[in-house]
Amino acid sequence: MSVTKQIELVIGRYGRFIALGMVVLGLVAVGGAANTYLNPPVEEVTENTNTQTIQTSTETSAVVRNATPLYEEGQVLRDMPIYFFEASPDLTLRIRTDVPGDQQVNVSQRHVIQLRATRDGQTFYEDQQLVAADQTRVSDGTVWVNTTMDMEDIRSYVSEKQSAVSGAGSLQVTLQLSVTYETNDYAGTLTTSAPLALSGNTYWIDGDLSASRTHSTPVTRRSVGSPDMTTVGGLGALGIGLLAGAVAVLRRSREIDPLGVETDLARSRYDEWISNGEIPTKSDKEYIRTDSLEDLVDIAIDSNGRVIYDRSLDAYAVVQGDLVYYFMTDETALTEWFDV
């Protein structure tokens, strides 16, 4: 009961200020809910647009010119891991380049054999031999270029360089393909290479002659997300609850008599010092009013007396001879008491 009375005392004394604080907090919560709803999260999203892919690949083939125990004359060998000089002295490279098919694209291709002599990782000789070059403008999305290499001539060319290098270092032979392109929006060059191996009576391309590149244009746009309805609902409910609570506190504060509640608390706290009885109302007595029941109890304790509670007058008093110390919550009852 004392906790409830203490709460009532606080509300009775400070109800207006409590209600005002609750109104302010309620409005802030409602404003936060409205702001969260009206200003959903916005993030920037980057998307790649106008994507174009350019790619090139190479197929190999050779026609058998001289029959051998392995192959018949006229037989076509395709993408073999190894070819023989005796059977197929000519090697054909079929180069395919794919470009966007919805526009005209300029494509230039250059095919070379590159020689590089090195010692301890450092180059001391370098040479290139052009095998084929082609330039075209295509609108259907695909460029085909066929190049035939005389492998006997290439072997002689490489052998001459190898003899010159002798034991000074190592000679590397590389087949290199460069494809330069220009679309409506992009331009660039694809470069790919693979070692060209020449060993005894055989030769082969030791790798994949292919390459690709994708172009795109990044575009950044703002993406508006959905408001956090959990936050909106929570803040809204909190705000409405605070505003409703403020009204309830204000109404209750008007109904509570703080002095009466304070007296009830004091009565409960000092009940052992209070006895029921009748307070003298003779005119020869001198009456002194205290500010609170607690003050009156202090007088009783100091004088080793007791506090008398008169139910008919709803008043408390400590009688010391001709002095009557009293306390009552309803001052208007004084006129009915001793006609003051």
Tab-separated table of C-alpha atoms in Angstrom:
chain	number	residue	atom	x	y	z
A	1	MET	CA	0.000	0.000	0.000
A	2	SER	CA	2.814	2.458	0.878
A	3	VAL	CA	4.321	2.080	-2.638
A	4	THR	CA	0.967	2.923	-4.217
A	5	LYS	CA	0.558	5.922	-1.930
A	6	GLN	CA	4.053	7.118	-2.747
A	7	ILE	CA	3.296	6.930	-6.440
A	8	GLU	CA	0.082	8.858	-5.871
A	9	LEU	CA	2.025	11.457	-3.899
A	10	VAL	CA	4.494	11.933	-6.758
A	11	ILE	CA	1.636	12.211	-9.257
A	12	GLY	CA	-0.234	14.613	-7.018
A	13	ARG	CA	2.778	16.873	-6.594
A	14	TYR	CA	4.428	16.648	-10.015
A	15	GLY	CA	1.628	15.355	-12.257
A	16	ARG	CA	1.722	18.356	-14.610
A	17	PHE	CA	5.461	18.090	-15.153
A	18	ILE	CA	5.269	14.314	-15.613
A	19	ALA	CA	2.429	14.709	-18.121
A	20	LEU	CA	4.350	17.412	-19.983
A	21	GLY	CA	7.449	15.191	-20.207
A	22	MET	CA	5.338	12.292	-21.460
A	23	VAL	CA	3.744	14.547	-24.096
A	24	VAL	CA	7.161	15.676	-25.326
A	25	LEU	CA	8.472	12.102	-25.469
A	26	GLY	CA	5.257	10.918	-27.124
A	27	LEU	CA	5.485	13.578	-29.823
A	28	VAL	CA	9.141	12.700	-30.424
A	29	ALA	CA	8.228	9.004	-30.780
A	30	VAL	CA	5.332	9.747	-33.160
A	31	GLY	CA	7.586	12.102	-35.137
A	32	GLY	CA	10.242	9.381	-35.323
A	33	ALA	CA	7.666	6.897	-36.621
A	34	ALA	CA	6.481	9.375	-39.266
A	35	ASN	CA	10.053	10.203	-40.286
A	36	THR	CA	10.942	6.512	-40.593
A	37	TYR	CA	7.871	5.868	-42.738
A	38	LEU	CA	8.261	8.927	-44.968
A	39	ASN	CA	12.015	8.478	-45.445
A	40	PRO	CA	12.653	4.839	-46.372
A	41	PRO	CA	16.279	3.736	-46.822
A	42	VAL	CA	17.913	4.749	-50.092
A	43	GLU	CA	20.960	3.013	-51.507
A	44	GLU	CA	22.958	3.472	-54.671
A	45	VAL	CA	23.034	0.436	-56.955
A	46	THR	CA	25.569	0.171	-59.765
A	47	GLU	CA	24.541	-1.865	-62.788
A	48	ASN	CA	26.584	-2.765	-65.843
A	49	THR	CA	24.813	-1.790	-69.058
A	50	ASN	CA	25.593	-2.093	-72.766
A	51	THR	CA	27.609	-5.264	-72.199
A	52	GLN	CA	29.625	-6.437	-75.204
A	53	THR	CA	31.945	-9.455	-75.369
A	54	ILE	CA	34.729	-9.851	-77.924
A	55	GLN	CA	36.407	-13.245	-78.203
A	56	THR	CA	38.746	-15.042	-80.538
A	57	SER	CA	39.739	-18.695	-80.874
A	58	THR	CA	41.926	-20.752	-83.185
A	59	GLU	CA	41.447	-24.153	-84.783
A	60	THR	CA	44.235	-26.065	-86.544
A	61	SER	CA	44.040	-28.410	-89.499
A	62	ALA	CA	46.437	-30.056	-91.954
A	63	VAL	CA	45.928	-32.056	-95.161
A	64	VAL	CA	48.061	-35.183	-95.503
A	65	ARG	CA	50.232	-34.569	-98.618
A	66	ASN	CA	52.326	-37.700	-98.356
A	67	ALA	CA	50.881	-41.009	-97.207
A	68	THR	CA	52.563	-42.637	-94.250
A	69	PRO	CA	51.913	-45.759	-92.206
A	70	LEU	CA	49.858	-43.486	-89.943
A	71	TYR	CA	47.782	-41.460	-92.409
A	72	GLU	CA	46.398	-41.732	-95.920
A	73	GLU	CA	47.037	-39.112	-98.584
A	74	GLY	CA	44.294	-36.473	-98.679
A	75	GLN	CA	43.208	-37.123	-95.117
A	76	VAL	CA	42.366	-33.965	-93.174
A	77	LEU	CA	43.731	-33.799	-89.650
A	78	ARG	CA	42.006	-31.359	-87.267
A	79	ASP	CA	43.182	-29.993	-83.898
A	80	MET	CA	45.751	-32.731	-83.463
A	81	PRO	CA	48.101	-32.607	-80.485
A	82	ILE	CA	51.023	-33.283	-82.884
A	83	TYR	CA	51.680	-33.099	-86.639
A	84	PHE	CA	54.418	-34.686	-88.823
A	85	PHE	CA	56.507	-32.694	-91.294
A	86	GLU	CA	56.639	-35.624	-93.724
A	87	ALA	CA	52.872	-36.169	-93.778
A	88	SER	CA	51.558	-32.621	-93.373
A	89	PRO	CA	54.102	-29.914	-94.187
A	90	ASP	CA	51.412	-27.206	-94.290
A	91	LEU	CA	49.436	-26.138	-91.187
A	92	THR	CA	46.233	-24.119	-91.532
A	93	LEU	CA	45.038	-21.832	-88.734
A	94	ARG	CA	41.301	-21.120	-88.779
A	95	ILE	CA	40.797	-18.048	-86.601
A	96	ARG	CA	37.309	-17.105	-85.442
A	97	THR	CA	36.537	-13.735	-83.840
A	98	ASP	CA	33.087	-13.022	-82.394
A	99	VAL	CA	31.909	-9.422	-82.035
A	100	PRO	CA	28.497	-7.763	-81.412
A	101	GLY	CA	26.193	-8.754	-84.247
A	102	ASP	CA	23.849	-5.772	-84.091
A	103	GLN	CA	26.334	-3.267	-85.523
A	104	GLN	CA	29.234	-2.884	-87.895
A	105	VAL	CA	32.589	-3.611	-86.286
A	106	ASN	CA	36.100	-2.976	-87.623
A	107	VAL	CA	38.365	-5.970	-86.983
A	108	SER	CA	42.097	-6.230	-87.722
A	109	GLN	CA	44.074	-9.444	-87.173
A	110	ARG	CA	47.829	-9.921	-87.156
A	111	HIS	CA	49.541	-13.298	-86.877
A	112	VAL	CA	53.307	-13.499	-86.287
A	113	ILE	CA	56.008	-15.969	-85.306
A	114	GLN	CA	58.197	-14.480	-82.615
A	115	LEU	CA	61.742	-15.619	-81.841
A	116	ARG	CA	63.471	-14.695	-78.590
A	117	ALA	CA	66.943	-15.797	-77.516
A	118	THR	CA	67.638	-15.549	-73.809
A	119	ARG	CA	70.392	-16.294	-71.352
A	120	ASP	CA	69.835	-16.334	-67.612
A	121	GLY	CA	66.391	-14.856	-68.148
A	122	GLN	CA	67.653	-11.889	-70.192
A	123	THR	CA	66.867	-11.403	-73.893
A	124	PHE	CA	69.815	-10.846	-76.244
A	125	TYR	CA	68.036	-11.414	-79.575
A	126	GLU	CA	64.449	-10.930	-80.775
A	127	ASP	CA	62.815	-11.208	-84.185
A	128	GLN	CA	59.327	-11.433	-85.644
A	129	GLN	CA	58.079	-12.954	-88.878
A	130	LEU	CA	54.659	-11.926	-90.150
A	131	VAL	CA	52.532	-14.896	-91.042
A	132	ALA	CA	49.290	-13.126	-91.997
A	133	ALA	CA	47.425	-9.858	-91.559
A	134	ASP	CA	43.805	-9.068	-92.275
A	135	GLN	CA	41.447	-6.114	-91.862
A	136	THR	CA	37.703	-6.235	-92.384
A	137	ARG	CA	34.407	-4.628	-91.432
A	138	VAL	CA	31.799	-7.111	-90.294
A	139	SER	CA	28.107	-6.715	-89.475
A	140	ASP	CA	26.972	-10.285	-88.803
A	141	GLY	CA	28.961	-10.800	-85.578
A	142	THR	CA	31.642	-13.281	-86.768
A	143	VAL	CA	34.949	-12.957	-88.611
A	144	TRP	CA	36.693	-16.008	-90.069
A	145	VAL	CA	40.306	-15.854	-91.221
A	146	ASN	CA	42.249	-18.831	-92.633
A	147	THR	CA	46.063	-18.753	-92.625
A	148	THR	CA	48.252	-21.530	-93.988
A	149	MET	CA	51.851	-21.792	-92.813
A	150	ASP	CA	54.614	-23.661	-94.653
A	151	MET	CA	56.096	-25.511	-91.717
A	152	GLU	CA	59.191	-26.606	-93.697
A	153	ASP	CA	60.075	-22.943	-94.344
A	154	ILE	CA	59.454	-22.110	-90.704
A	155	ARG	CA	61.686	-25.012	-89.597
A	156	SER	CA	64.472	-23.772	-91.852
A	157	TYR	CA	64.064	-20.218	-90.544
A	158	VAL	CA	64.186	-21.379	-86.920
A	159	SER	CA	67.119	-23.772	-87.577
A	160	GLU	CA	69.145	-20.927	-89.048
A	161	LYS	CA	68.563	-18.787	-85.956
A	162	GLN	CA	69.191	-21.733	-83.633
A	163	SER	CA	72.555	-22.426	-85.291
A	164	ALA	CA	73.531	-18.788	-84.871
A	165	VAL	CA	72.607	-18.825	-81.214
A	166	SER	CA	74.409	-22.134	-80.743
A	167	GLY	CA	75.230	-22.665	-77.099
A	168	ALA	CA	75.013	-18.991	-76.132
A	169	GLY	CA	71.488	-19.389	-74.818
A	170	SER	CA	68.080	-20.826	-75.553
A	171	LEU	CA	65.779	-19.906	-78.417
A	172	GLN	CA	62.049	-19.674	-77.842
A	173	VAL	CA	59.575	-19.859	-80.732
A	174	THR	CA	56.123	-18.406	-80.107
A	175	LEU	CA	53.026	-18.135	-82.252
A	176	GLN	CA	51.277	-14.836	-81.462
A	177	LEU	CA	47.824	-13.578	-82.500
A	178	SER	CA	46.623	-9.980	-82.088
A	179	VAL	CA	43.028	-8.933	-82.818
A	180	THR	CA	42.207	-5.217	-82.780
A	181	TYR	CA	38.543	-4.217	-82.818
A	182	GLU	CA	36.403	-1.107	-82.784
A	183	THR	CA	32.677	-1.237	-82.073
A	184	ASN	CA	30.258	1.680	-81.815
A	185	ASP	CA	31.099	2.073	-78.121
A	186	TYR	CA	34.317	0.222	-77.337
A	187	ALA	CA	37.755	-0.416	-78.794
A	188	GLY	CA	40.637	-2.642	-77.766
A	189	THR	CA	43.058	-5.430	-78.663
A	190	LEU	CA	43.037	-9.120	-77.832
A	191	THR	CA	46.464	-10.732	-77.661
A	192	THR	CA	47.126	-14.439	-77.244
A	193	SER	CA	50.186	-16.600	-77.791
A	194	ALA	CA	51.413	-20.173	-77.470
A	195	PRO	CA	54.796	-21.869	-77.961
A	196	LEU	CA	55.392	-23.394	-81.395
A	197	ALA	CA	57.275	-26.637	-80.816
A	198	LEU	CA	59.547	-28.069	-83.526
A	199	SER	CA	61.100	-31.398	-82.607
A	200	GLY	CA	62.667	-33.811	-85.066
A	201	ASN	CA	60.037	-34.773	-87.606
A	202	THR	CA	57.119	-33.323	-85.622
A	203	TYR	CA	55.621	-29.960	-84.734
A	204	TRP	CA	52.699	-28.737	-82.646
A	205	ILE	CA	51.205	-25.679	-80.969
A	206	ASP	CA	51.800	-26.120	-77.257
A	207	GLY	CA	48.813	-24.180	-75.917
A	208	ASP	CA	45.451	-22.587	-76.650
A	209	LEU	CA	45.324	-19.595	-78.962
A	210	SER	CA	42.170	-17.960	-77.604
A	211	ALA	CA	41.269	-14.791	-75.721
A	212	SER	CA	38.185	-12.800	-74.741
A	213	ARG	CA	37.247	-9.469	-73.216
A	214	THR	CA	33.950	-8.067	-71.948
A	215	HIS	CA	33.130	-4.361	-72.004
A	216	SER	CA	30.326	-2.685	-70.091
A	217	THR	CA	29.265	0.769	-68.975
A	218	PRO	CA	28.493	1.107	-65.250
A	219	VAL	CA	25.348	3.081	-64.419
A	220	THR	CA	24.546	4.085	-60.853
A	221	ARG	CA	20.920	4.517	-59.813
A	222	ARG	CA	19.183	5.165	-56.518
A	223	SER	CA	17.110	2.325	-55.142
A	224	VAL	CA	14.390	3.218	-52.608
A	225	GLY	CA	13.711	0.409	-50.158
A	226	SER	CA	10.713	-0.268	-47.945
A	227	PRO	CA	10.386	1.518	-44.592
A	228	ASP	CA	11.086	-0.529	-41.479
A	229	MET	CA	7.512	-1.142	-40.387
A	230	THR	CA	8.651	-2.786	-37.160
A	231	THR	CA	10.332	0.457	-36.131
A	232	VAL	CA	7.383	2.514	-37.388
A	233	GLY	CA	4.912	0.392	-35.432
A	234	GLY	CA	7.041	0.355	-32.291
A	235	LEU	CA	7.642	4.115	-32.232
A	236	GLY	CA	4.000	4.831	-33.123
A	237	ALA	CA	2.677	2.600	-30.357
A	238	LEU	CA	5.140	4.075	-27.878
A	239	GLY	CA	4.155	7.623	-28.831
A	240	ILE	CA	0.425	6.970	-28.595
A	241	GLY	CA	0.929	5.174	-25.304
A	242	LEU	CA	2.902	8.095	-23.866
A	243	LEU	CA	0.285	10.639	-24.986
A	244	ALA	CA	-2.540	8.551	-23.541
A	245	GLY	CA	-0.547	8.098	-20.351
A	246	ALA	CA	0.014	11.846	-20.123
A	247	VAL	CA	-3.745	12.457	-20.236
A	248	ALA	CA	-4.324	9.804	-17.570
A	249	VAL	CA	-1.584	11.230	-15.301
A	250	LEU	CA	-2.930	14.772	-15.668
A	251	ARG	CA	-6.466	13.688	-14.821
A	252	ARG	CA	-5.305	11.646	-11.848
A	253	SER	CA	-3.133	14.485	-10.549
A	254	ARG	CA	-6.240	16.699	-10.371
A	255	GLU	CA	-8.060	14.078	-8.284
A	256	ILE	CA	-5.253	13.538	-5.763
A	257	ASP	CA	-4.824	15.658	-2.632
A	258	PRO	CA	-1.041	15.556	-2.035
A	259	LEU	CA	-1.416	16.645	1.597
A	260	GLY	CA	-3.963	13.922	2.278
A	261	VAL	CA	-1.753	11.256	0.682
A	262	GLU	CA	1.255	12.513	2.616
A	263	THR	CA	-0.814	12.301	5.827
A	264	ASP	CA	-1.873	8.729	5.032
A	265	LEU	CA	1.767	7.784	4.512
A	266	ALA	CA	2.777	9.392	7.784
A	267	ARG	CA	-0.133	7.693	9.580
A	268	SER	CA	1.036	4.329	8.252
A	269	ARG	CA	4.660	5.040	9.140
A	270	TYR	CA	4.025	6.338	12.694
A	271	ASP	CA	0.931	4.380	13.594
A	272	GLU	CA	2.507	3.171	16.873
A	273	TRP	CA	2.601	6.809	18.126
A	274	ILE	CA	-1.048	7.524	17.293
A	275	SER	CA	-4.095	6.726	19.404
A	276	ASN	CA	-7.759	7.363	18.761
A	277	GLY	CA	-9.426	9.779	21.106
A	278	GLU	CA	-11.119	13.143	21.607
A	279	ILE	CA	-9.257	16.401	21.186
A	280	PRO	CA	-10.203	19.126	23.760
A	281	THR	CA	-11.883	22.132	22.202
A	282	LYS	CA	-12.057	24.435	25.178
A	283	SER	CA	-11.537	28.134	24.516
A	284	ASP	CA	-8.898	28.431	27.235
A	285	LYS	CA	-6.530	26.258	25.199
A	286	GLU	CA	-3.939	27.667	22.856
A	287	TYR	CA	-3.895	25.869	19.507
A	288	ILE	CA	-0.786	25.653	17.335
A	289	ARG	CA	-0.993	24.103	13.878
A	290	THR	CA	1.910	22.046	12.433
A	291	ASP	CA	2.717	21.797	8.733
A	292	SER	CA	2.441	18.019	8.624
A	293	LEU	CA	1.473	14.974	10.635
A	294	GLU	CA	5.159	14.006	10.687
A	295	ASP	CA	6.007	17.298	12.443
A	296	LEU	CA	3.257	16.564	14.967
A	297	VAL	CA	4.657	13.074	15.628
A	298	ASP	CA	8.105	14.616	16.203
A	299	ILE	CA	6.569	16.844	18.924
A	300	ALA	CA	4.938	13.791	20.543
A	301	ILE	CA	8.223	11.888	20.479
A	302	ASP	CA	10.190	14.821	21.919
A	303	SER	CA	7.634	15.281	24.730
A	304	ASN	CA	7.276	11.553	25.315
A	305	GLY	CA	3.591	11.886	24.561
A	306	ARG	CA	1.182	10.518	21.972
A	307	VAL	CA	-0.717	11.830	19.022
A	308	ILE	CA	-4.501	11.787	19.448
A	309	TYR	CA	-6.629	11.225	16.369
A	310	ASP	CA	-10.178	12.553	16.616
A	311	ARG	CA	-12.368	10.765	14.039
A	312	SER	CA	-15.218	13.241	14.375
A	313	LEU	CA	-12.945	16.155	13.543
A	314	ASP	CA	-10.550	14.225	11.286
A	315	ALA	CA	-7.765	15.956	13.180
A	316	TYR	CA	-4.561	14.951	14.991
A	317	ALA	CA	-3.297	16.646	18.140
A	318	VAL	CA	-0.681	16.516	20.876
A	319	VAL	CA	-1.877	18.035	24.174
A	320	GLN	CA	0.710	19.610	26.454
A	321	GLY	CA	-1.163	21.411	29.259
A	322	ASP	CA	-2.809	24.491	27.820
A	323	LEU	CA	-1.040	23.996	24.491
A	324	VAL	CA	-2.659	21.888	21.819
A	325	TYR	CA	-0.493	21.117	18.790
A	326	TYR	CA	-2.718	19.937	15.985
A	327	PHE	CA	-2.732	18.996	12.318
A	328	MET	CA	-5.642	18.532	9.917
A	329	THR	CA	-5.873	18.339	6.148
A	330	ASP	CA	-9.200	20.182	5.819
A	331	GLU	CA	-8.739	23.746	7.099
A	332	THR	CA	-12.414	24.583	6.513
A	333	ALA	CA	-13.331	22.214	9.351
A	334	LEU	CA	-11.743	24.612	11.857
A	335	THR	CA	-14.898	26.710	12.075
A	336	GLU	CA	-16.906	23.635	12.980
A	337	TRP	CA	-14.255	22.631	15.545
A	338	PHE	CA	-13.790	25.573	17.917
A	339	ASP	CA	-15.333	28.408	15.978
A	340	VAL	CA	-12.060	30.144	15.086
